[in-house]
Coordinates of C-alpha atoms in Angstrom, one line a residue:
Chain A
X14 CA 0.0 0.0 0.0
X15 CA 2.5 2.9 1.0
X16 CA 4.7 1.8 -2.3
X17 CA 1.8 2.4 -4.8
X18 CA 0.6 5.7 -2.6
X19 CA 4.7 6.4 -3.3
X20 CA 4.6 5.8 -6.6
X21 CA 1.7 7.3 -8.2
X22 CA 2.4 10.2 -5.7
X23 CA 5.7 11.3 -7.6
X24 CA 4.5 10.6 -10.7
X25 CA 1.5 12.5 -10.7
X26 CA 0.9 15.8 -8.6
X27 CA -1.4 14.5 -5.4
X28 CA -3.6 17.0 -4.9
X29 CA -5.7 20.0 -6.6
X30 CA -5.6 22.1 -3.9
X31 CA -3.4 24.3 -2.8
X32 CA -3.0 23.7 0.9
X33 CA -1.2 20.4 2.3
X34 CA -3.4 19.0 4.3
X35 CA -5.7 17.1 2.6
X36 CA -6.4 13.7 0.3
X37 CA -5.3 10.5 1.1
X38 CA -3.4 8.5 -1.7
X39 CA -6.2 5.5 -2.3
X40 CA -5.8 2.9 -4.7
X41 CA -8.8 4.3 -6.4
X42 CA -9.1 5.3 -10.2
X43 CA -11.2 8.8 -9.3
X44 CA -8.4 9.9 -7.3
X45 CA -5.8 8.5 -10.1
X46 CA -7.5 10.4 -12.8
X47 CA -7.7 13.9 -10.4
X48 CA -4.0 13.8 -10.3
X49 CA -3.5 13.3 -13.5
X50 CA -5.3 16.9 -14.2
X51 CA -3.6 18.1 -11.2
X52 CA -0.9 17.3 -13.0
X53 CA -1.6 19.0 -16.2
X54 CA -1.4 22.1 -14.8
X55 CA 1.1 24.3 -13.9
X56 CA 1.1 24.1 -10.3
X57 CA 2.9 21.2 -8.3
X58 CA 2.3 21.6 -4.8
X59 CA 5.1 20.8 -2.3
X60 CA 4.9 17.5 -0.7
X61 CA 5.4 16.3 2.6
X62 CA 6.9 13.0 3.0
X63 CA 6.8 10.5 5.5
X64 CA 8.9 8.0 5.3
X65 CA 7.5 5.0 2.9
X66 CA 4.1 7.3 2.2
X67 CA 4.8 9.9 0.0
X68 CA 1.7 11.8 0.2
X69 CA -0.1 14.9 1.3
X70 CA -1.2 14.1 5.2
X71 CA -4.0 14.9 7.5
X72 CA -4.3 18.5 9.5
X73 CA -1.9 17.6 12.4
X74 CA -4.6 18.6 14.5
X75 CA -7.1 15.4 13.5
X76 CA -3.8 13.5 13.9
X77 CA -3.7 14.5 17.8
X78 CA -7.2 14.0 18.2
X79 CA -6.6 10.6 16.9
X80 CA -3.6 10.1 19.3
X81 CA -6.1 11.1 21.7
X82 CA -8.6 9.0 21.7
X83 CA -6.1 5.8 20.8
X84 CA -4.3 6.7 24.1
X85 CA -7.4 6.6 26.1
X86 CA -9.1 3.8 24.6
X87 CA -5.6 1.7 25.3
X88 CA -5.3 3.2 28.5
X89 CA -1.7 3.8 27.6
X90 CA 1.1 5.1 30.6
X91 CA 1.8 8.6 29.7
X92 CA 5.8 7.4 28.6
X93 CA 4.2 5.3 25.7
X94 CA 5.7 7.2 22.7
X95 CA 2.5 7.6 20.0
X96 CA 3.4 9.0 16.7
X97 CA 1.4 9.1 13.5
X98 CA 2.9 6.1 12.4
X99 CA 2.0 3.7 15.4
X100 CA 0.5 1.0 14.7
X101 CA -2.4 0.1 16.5
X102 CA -1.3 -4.1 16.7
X103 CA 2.0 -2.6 18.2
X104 CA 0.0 -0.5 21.0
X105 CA -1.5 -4.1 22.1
X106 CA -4.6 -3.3 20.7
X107 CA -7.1 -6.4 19.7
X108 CA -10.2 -6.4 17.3
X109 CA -12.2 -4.8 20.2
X110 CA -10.1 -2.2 20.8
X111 CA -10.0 -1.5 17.4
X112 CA -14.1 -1.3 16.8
X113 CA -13.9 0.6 19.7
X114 CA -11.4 3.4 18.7
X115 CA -13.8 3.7 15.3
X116 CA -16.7 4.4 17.2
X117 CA -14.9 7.1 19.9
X118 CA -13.1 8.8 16.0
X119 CA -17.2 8.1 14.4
X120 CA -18.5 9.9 17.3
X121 CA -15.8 12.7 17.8
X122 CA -15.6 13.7 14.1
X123 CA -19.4 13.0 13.2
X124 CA -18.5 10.8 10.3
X125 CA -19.5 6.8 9.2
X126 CA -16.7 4.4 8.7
X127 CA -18.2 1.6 6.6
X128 CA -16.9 -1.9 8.2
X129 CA -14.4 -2.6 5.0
X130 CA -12.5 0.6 5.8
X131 CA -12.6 0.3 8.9
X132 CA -10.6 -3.2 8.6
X133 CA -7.8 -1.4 6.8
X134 CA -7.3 1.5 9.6
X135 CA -3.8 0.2 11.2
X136 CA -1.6 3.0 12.2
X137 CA -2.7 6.6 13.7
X138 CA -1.9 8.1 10.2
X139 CA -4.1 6.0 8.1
X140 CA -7.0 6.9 10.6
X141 CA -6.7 10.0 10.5
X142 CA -6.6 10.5 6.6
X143 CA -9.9 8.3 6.7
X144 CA -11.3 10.9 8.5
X145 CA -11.0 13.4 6.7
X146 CA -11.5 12.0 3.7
X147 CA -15.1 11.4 5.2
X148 CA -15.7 14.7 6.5
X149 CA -14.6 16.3 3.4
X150 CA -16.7 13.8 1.7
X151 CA -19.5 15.0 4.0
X152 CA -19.3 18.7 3.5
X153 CA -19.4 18.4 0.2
Chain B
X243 CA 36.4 -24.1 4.3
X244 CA 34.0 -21.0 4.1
X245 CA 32.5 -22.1 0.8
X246 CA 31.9 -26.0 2.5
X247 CA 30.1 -24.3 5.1
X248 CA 27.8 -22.6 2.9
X249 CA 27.2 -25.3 1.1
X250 CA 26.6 -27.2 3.3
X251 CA 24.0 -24.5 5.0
X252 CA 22.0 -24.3 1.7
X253 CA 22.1 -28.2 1.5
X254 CA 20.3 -27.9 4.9
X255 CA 18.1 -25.4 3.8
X256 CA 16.9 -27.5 1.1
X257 CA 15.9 -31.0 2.9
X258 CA 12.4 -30.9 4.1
X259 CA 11.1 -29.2 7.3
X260 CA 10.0 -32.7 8.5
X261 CA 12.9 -35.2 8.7
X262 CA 15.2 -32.5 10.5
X263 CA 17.9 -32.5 12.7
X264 CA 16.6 -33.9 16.4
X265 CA 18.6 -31.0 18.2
X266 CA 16.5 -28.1 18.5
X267 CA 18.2 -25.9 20.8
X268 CA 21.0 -26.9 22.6
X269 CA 18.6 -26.4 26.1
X270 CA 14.8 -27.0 25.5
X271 CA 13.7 -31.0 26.3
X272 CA 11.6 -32.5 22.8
X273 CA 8.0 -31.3 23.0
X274 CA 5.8 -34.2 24.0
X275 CA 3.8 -35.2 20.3
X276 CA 0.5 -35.8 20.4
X277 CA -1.9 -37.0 17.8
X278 CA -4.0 -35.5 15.3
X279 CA -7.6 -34.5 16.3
X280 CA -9.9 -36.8 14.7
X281 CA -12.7 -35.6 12.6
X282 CA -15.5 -33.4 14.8
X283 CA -12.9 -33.5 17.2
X284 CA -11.1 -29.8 18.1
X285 CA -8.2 -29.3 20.2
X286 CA -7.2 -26.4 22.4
X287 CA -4.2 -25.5 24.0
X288 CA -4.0 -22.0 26.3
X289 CA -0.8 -20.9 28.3
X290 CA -1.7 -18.3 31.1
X291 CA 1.6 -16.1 30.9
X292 CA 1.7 -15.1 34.4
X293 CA 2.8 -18.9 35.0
X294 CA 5.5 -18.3 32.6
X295 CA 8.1 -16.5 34.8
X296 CA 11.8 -17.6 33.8
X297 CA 13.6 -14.9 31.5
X298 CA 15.8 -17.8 30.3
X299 CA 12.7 -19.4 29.0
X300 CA 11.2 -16.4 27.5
X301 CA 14.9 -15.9 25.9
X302 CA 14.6 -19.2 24.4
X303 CA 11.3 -19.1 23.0
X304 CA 12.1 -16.3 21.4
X305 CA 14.8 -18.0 19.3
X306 CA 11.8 -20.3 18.3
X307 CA 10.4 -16.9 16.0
X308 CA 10.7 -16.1 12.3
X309 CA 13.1 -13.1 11.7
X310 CA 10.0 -11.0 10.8
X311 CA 8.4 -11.8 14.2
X312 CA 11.4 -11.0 16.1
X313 CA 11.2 -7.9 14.0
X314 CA 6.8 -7.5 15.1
X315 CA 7.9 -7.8 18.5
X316 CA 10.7 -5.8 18.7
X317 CA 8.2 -3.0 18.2
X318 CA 5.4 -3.7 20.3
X319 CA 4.8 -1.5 23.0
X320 CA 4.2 -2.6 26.5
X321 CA 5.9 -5.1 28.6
X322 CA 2.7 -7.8 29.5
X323 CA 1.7 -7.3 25.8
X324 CA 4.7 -7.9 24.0
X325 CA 5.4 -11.4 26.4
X326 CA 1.8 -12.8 25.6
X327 CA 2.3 -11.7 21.9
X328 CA 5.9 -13.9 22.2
X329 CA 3.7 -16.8 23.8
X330 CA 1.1 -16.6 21.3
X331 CA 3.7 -17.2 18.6
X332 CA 5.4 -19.8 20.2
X333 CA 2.2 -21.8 20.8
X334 CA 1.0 -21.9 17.7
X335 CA 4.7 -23.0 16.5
X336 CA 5.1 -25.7 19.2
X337 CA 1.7 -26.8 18.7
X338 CA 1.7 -27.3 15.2
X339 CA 5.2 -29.5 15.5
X340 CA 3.5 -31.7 18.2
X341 CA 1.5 -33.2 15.7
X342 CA 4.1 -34.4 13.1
X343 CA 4.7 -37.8 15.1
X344 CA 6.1 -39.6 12.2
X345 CA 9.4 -37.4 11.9
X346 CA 9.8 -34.4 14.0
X347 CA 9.4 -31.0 13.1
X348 CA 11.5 -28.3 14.5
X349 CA 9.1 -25.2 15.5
X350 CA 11.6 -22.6 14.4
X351 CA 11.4 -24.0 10.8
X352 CA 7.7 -23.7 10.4
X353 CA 6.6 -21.4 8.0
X354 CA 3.3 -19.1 7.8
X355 CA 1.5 -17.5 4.9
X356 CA -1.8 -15.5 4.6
X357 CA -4.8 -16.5 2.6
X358 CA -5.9 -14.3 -0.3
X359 CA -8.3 -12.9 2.5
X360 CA -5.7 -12.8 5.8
X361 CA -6.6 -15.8 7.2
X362 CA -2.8 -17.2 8.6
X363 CA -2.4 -20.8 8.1
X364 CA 0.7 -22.6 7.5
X365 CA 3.5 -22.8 4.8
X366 CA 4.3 -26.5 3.8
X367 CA 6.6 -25.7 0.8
X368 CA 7.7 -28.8 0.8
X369 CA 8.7 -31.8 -1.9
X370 CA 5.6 -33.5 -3.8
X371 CA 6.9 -36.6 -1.7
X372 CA 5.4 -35.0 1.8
X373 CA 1.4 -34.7 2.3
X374 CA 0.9 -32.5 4.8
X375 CA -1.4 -32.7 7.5
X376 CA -5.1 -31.3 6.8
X377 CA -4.7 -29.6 9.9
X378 CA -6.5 -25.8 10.6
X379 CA -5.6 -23.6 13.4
X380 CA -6.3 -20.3 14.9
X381 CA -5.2 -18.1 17.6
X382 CA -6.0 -15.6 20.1
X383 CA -4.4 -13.9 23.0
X384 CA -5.7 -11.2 25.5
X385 CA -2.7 -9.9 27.8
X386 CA -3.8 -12.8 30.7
X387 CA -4.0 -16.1 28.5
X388 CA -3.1 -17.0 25.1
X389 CA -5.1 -19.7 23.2
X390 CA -4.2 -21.5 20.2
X391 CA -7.5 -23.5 18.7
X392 CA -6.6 -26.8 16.2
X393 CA -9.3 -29.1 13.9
X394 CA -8.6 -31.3 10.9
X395 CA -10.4 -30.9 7.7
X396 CA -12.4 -27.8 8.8
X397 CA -12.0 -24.5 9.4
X398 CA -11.5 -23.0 13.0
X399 CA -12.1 -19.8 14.4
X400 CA -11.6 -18.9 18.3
X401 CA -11.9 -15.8 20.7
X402 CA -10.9 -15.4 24.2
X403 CA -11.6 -12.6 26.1
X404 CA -11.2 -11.2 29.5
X405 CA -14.4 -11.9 32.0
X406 CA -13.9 -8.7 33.3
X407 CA -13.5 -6.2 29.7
X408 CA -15.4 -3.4 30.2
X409 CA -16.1 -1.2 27.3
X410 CA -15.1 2.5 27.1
X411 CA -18.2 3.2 25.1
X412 CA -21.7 2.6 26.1
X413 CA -22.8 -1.0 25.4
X414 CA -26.0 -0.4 24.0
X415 CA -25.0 2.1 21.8
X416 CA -21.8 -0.2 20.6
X417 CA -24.8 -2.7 20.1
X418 CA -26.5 -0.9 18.0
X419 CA -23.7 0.5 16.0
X420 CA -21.8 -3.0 15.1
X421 CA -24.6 -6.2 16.1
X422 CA -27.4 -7.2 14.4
X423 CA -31.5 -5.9 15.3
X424 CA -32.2 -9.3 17.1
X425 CA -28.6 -9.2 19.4
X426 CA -29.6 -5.6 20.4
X427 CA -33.1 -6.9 21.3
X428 CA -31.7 -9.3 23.8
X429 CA -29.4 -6.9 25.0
X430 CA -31.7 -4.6 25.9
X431 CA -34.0 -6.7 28.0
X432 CA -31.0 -7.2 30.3
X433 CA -32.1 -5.1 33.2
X434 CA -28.5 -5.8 35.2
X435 CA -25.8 -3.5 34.2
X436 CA -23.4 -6.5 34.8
X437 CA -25.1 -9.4 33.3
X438 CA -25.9 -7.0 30.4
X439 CA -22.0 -6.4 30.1
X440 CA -21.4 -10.0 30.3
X441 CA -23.4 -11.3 27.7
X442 CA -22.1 -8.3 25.8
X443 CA -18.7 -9.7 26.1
X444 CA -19.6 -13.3 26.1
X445 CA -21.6 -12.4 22.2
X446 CA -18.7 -10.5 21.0
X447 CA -16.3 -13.8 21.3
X448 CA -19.0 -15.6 19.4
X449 CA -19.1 -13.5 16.7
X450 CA -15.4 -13.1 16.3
X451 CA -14.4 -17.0 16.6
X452 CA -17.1 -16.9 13.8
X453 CA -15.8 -14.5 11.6
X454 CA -12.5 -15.7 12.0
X455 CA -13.5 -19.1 11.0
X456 CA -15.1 -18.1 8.2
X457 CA -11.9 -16.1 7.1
X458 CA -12.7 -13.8 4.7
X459 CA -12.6 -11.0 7.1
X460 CA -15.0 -8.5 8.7
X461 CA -16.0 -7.2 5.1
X462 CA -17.3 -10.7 4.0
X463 CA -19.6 -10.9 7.3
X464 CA -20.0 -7.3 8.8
X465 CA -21.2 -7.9 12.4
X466 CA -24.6 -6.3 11.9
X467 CA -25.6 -8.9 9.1
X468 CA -25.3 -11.9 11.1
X469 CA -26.9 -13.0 14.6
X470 CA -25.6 -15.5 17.0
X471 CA -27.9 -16.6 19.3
X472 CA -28.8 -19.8 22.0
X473 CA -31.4 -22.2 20.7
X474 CA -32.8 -25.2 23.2
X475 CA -32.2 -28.6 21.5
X476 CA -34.2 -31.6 22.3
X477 CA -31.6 -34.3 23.9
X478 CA -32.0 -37.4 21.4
X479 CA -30.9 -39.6 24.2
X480 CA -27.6 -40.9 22.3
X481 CA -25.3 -38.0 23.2
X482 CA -24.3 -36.7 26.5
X483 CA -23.7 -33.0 27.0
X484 CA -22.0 -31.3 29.9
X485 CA -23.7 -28.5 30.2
X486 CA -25.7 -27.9 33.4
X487 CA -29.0 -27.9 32.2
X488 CA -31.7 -30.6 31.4
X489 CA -32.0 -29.3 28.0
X490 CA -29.2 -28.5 26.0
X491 CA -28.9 -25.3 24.1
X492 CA -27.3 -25.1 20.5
X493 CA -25.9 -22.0 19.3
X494 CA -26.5 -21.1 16.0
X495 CA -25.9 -18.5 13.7
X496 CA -28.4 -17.0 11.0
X497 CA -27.5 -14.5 8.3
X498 CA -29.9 -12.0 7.0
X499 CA -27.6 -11.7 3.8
X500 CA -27.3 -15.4 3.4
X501 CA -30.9 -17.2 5.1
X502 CA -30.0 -20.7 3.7
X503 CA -26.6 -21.7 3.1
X504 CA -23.8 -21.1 5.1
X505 CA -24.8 -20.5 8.4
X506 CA -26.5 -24.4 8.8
X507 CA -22.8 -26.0 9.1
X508 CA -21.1 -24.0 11.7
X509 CA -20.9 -25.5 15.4
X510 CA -20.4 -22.9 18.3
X511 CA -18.5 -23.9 21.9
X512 CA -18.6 -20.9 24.6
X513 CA -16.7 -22.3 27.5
X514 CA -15.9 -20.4 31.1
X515 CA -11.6 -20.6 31.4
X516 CA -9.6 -21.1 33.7
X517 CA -11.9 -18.5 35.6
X518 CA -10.8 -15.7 34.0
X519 CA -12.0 -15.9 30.3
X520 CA -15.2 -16.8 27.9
X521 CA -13.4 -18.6 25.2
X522 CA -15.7 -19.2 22.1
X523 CA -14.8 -21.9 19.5
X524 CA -16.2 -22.0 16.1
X525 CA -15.9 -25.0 13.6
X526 CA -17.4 -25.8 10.1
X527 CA -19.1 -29.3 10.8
X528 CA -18.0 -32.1 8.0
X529 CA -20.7 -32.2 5.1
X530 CA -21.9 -36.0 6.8
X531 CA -22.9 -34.2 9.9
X532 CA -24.2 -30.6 8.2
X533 CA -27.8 -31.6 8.7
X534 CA -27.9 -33.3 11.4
X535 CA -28.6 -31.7 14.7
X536 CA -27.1 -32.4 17.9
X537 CA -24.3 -33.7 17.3
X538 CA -21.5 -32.2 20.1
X539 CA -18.0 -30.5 19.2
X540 CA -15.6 -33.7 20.5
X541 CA -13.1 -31.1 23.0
X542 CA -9.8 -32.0 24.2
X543 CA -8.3 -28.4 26.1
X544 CA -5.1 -28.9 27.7
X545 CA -3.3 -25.8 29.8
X546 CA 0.3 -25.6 28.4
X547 CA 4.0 -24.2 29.2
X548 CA 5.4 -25.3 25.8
X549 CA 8.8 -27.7 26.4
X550 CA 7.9 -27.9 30.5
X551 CA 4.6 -28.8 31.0
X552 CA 1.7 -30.2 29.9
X553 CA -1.8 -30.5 31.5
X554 CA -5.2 -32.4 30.0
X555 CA -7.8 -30.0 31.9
X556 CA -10.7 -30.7 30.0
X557 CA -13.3 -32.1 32.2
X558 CA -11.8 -30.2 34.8
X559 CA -12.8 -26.9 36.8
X560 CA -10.4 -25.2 34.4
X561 CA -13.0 -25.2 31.5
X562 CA -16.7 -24.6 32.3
X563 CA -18.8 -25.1 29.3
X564 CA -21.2 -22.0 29.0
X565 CA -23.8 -22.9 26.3
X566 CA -23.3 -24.8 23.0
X567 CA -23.5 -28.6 22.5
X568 CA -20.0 -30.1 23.6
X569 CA -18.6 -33.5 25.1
X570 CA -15.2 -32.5 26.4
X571 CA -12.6 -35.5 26.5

């Protein structure tokens, strides 16, 4: 998953819009086909890299709120170091926990995360692009 | 002398996992083999990690793991989770090689692979020569007990949970948001807080052995399209079941996506462990037995420190079969 988001991402220009902080990389054609025209024109925005993922990431403010609501759910000691790129598996979360921090991040951001998507959430990161993917989705 | 080394390594590498050296590790006794579950029979082997307390035996189990489960590990957070994620690992590797009794199979040379859907099973990759075993297994692991579930021929899904798990959200509302109309329904009519919680919990690890034995994932069988629920089943006389009761009770599963086919030939074990944890089994029933009603999971639990000690607790205060037709051995 992060070498295709890589891939298509310096290929073709990952977003439309001018600030940083939005679209997930998803191995979907509408978003392939929006950055080609993104592409196309002149602008190429300035990416933000991270690592393997090569993409344009959430507000770092839906990141924290993520962080949040992971750290409470897991009831982890304050020294437990949560980044955007923790994985929830690592944190010792099970399937439970997991439902669980979907329906706290459903609740908090007043979004719907259907059950497939919902399977692929694994690290802090990938939760938080969901999300707003979903609010932008819903505001529009 | 290098190059004779190395071929003699890749020579090794070749030969088939079964048929290996007898040596393991230098320290660790054999594991005691044990034979294959018969059909409609399910084995289950759980090790409480609180009993295991030696760091030289933690150090050596964890020679038993792949280099990419060193490498899972090495990043978990936590120490009680990471041991009980080393455990679960080594019990499903030391379980597996009990059951090779015609040559012996070193645990650190099993292999595991993923299904096209993430179901883990094991990695043969051996010569045309070798048949494996038709043997399915499944795992799960809360921080207090680690479980490893094994069947031949059919599919096996298992769930253990902690007795006392309480939610961080609101059960009836995680009810409605993730279980089907009916399981809400029953929920609700639970006036007691705590009974409410625990057949909460106790429905959850129902639904989870199922999915997982279904393996396809949660997108193949989303929670809310599915109910699991208790159904009283006339004793036919022949069978003897260990629940409490005078009547048994069944548990089935019904799908409102799929009404007639596959939810008929799935058999359901809820069991109270070692006091501390519902454990719910799930197995596809053999096509000879689909129909039929009735007919009890065959299941053999032992309690397990793998290379120190084993111990047959089935039949024992150690397992305390909650609902679902079973004859424990």
């Amino acid at each position: 998953m992060a070498t295709f988001s890589a891939i298509t991402s310096v290929i073709f220009a990952p977003s439309l819009k001018p600030s940083l902080s939005n679209n997930v990389i998803a191995e979907r054609t509408s978003n392939l086909k929006m950055a080609i025209g993104g592409w196309r024109k002149n602008r190429f925005p300035s990416l933000k890299t991270n690592r393997f993922c090569v993409s344009c990431s959430a507000k770092p403010e839906t990141v924290q709120k993520v962080c949040e609501i992971v750290r409470r759910q897991l009831a982890l000691p304050a020294e437990t170091e949560l980044t955007s790129e923790s994985k929830f598996s690592a944190l010792g979360a099970d399937s439970l926990d997991t439902v669980e921090i979907v329906m706290s991040l459903e609740e908090e951001f007043g979004i719907g995360v259907e059950e497939e998507n919902s399977q692929n959430i694994t690290t802090v990161q990938e939760a938080a692009d969901l999300i707003e993917k979903l609010v932008e989705k819903k505001a529009a | 002398m290098f190059s004779f080394v190395s071929k003699r390594l890749s020579l090794m590498m070749m030969t088939k996992v079964c048929c290996f050296q007898r040596n393991f590790s230098s320290a660790l006794p054999p594991l005691v083999p044990v034979k294959l579950p018969s059909k409609m029979e399910t084995h289950f082997w759980y090790v409480l990690p609180d009993e295991v307390k030696s760091e030289s035996l933690l150090s050596q189990y964890s020679e038993l793991l792949s280099p990419r489960e060193k490498k899972n590990l090495y990043h978990m957070q936590g120490d009680q989770f990471k041991k009980s994620a080393l455990l679960a690992r080594v019990l499903v590797r030391t379980t597996i090689a009990r059951y090779q009794t015609n040559c012996q199979v070193n645990p650190r040379s099993l292999k595991f692979k993923k299904t096209i859907y993430g179901k883990p099973e094991v990695d043969w990759e051996n010569g045309d020569k070798w048949c494996p075993p038709p043997l399915h297994f499944n795992i799960s692991h809360t921080s207090s007990l680690v479980a490893c579930g094994v069947t031949v021929n059919v599919p096996i899904g298992i769930d253990v949970e902690e007795k006392q798990r309480r939610l961080k959200n609101k059960i009836l509302a995680f009810a409605k948001r993730y279980f089907s109309p009916d399981e809400v329904k029953l929920l609700t009519a639970i006036s007691d807080p705590e009974i409410q919680r625990q057949e909460f919990i106790k429905l959850w690890t129902l639904k989870e052995a199922y999915v997982k034995a279904v393996g396809r994932g949660f997108s193949a069988a989303p929670f809310n399209t599915f109910t699991i629920r208790a159904r009283v089943v006339k004793m036919g006389g022949f069978h003897h079941f260990d629940t409490q009761h005078s009547e048994a009770s069944e548990i089935v599963v019904e799908s409102s996506d799929d009404p007639e086919n596959l939810t008929r030939n799935w058999q359901f074990a809820l069991l109270d462990l070692a006091g501390s944890h519902y454990a719910a089994i799930c197995i596809e029933k053999e096509n000879s037995a689909g129909g039929e009603a009735g007919v009890p999971m065959r299941l053999t639990v032992w309690k397990t420190i793998p290379f120190v000690e084993d111990e047959r607790v089935s039949g024992t205060g150690a397992v305390v079969p909650i609902s679902g037709l079973i004859k424990q051995l």
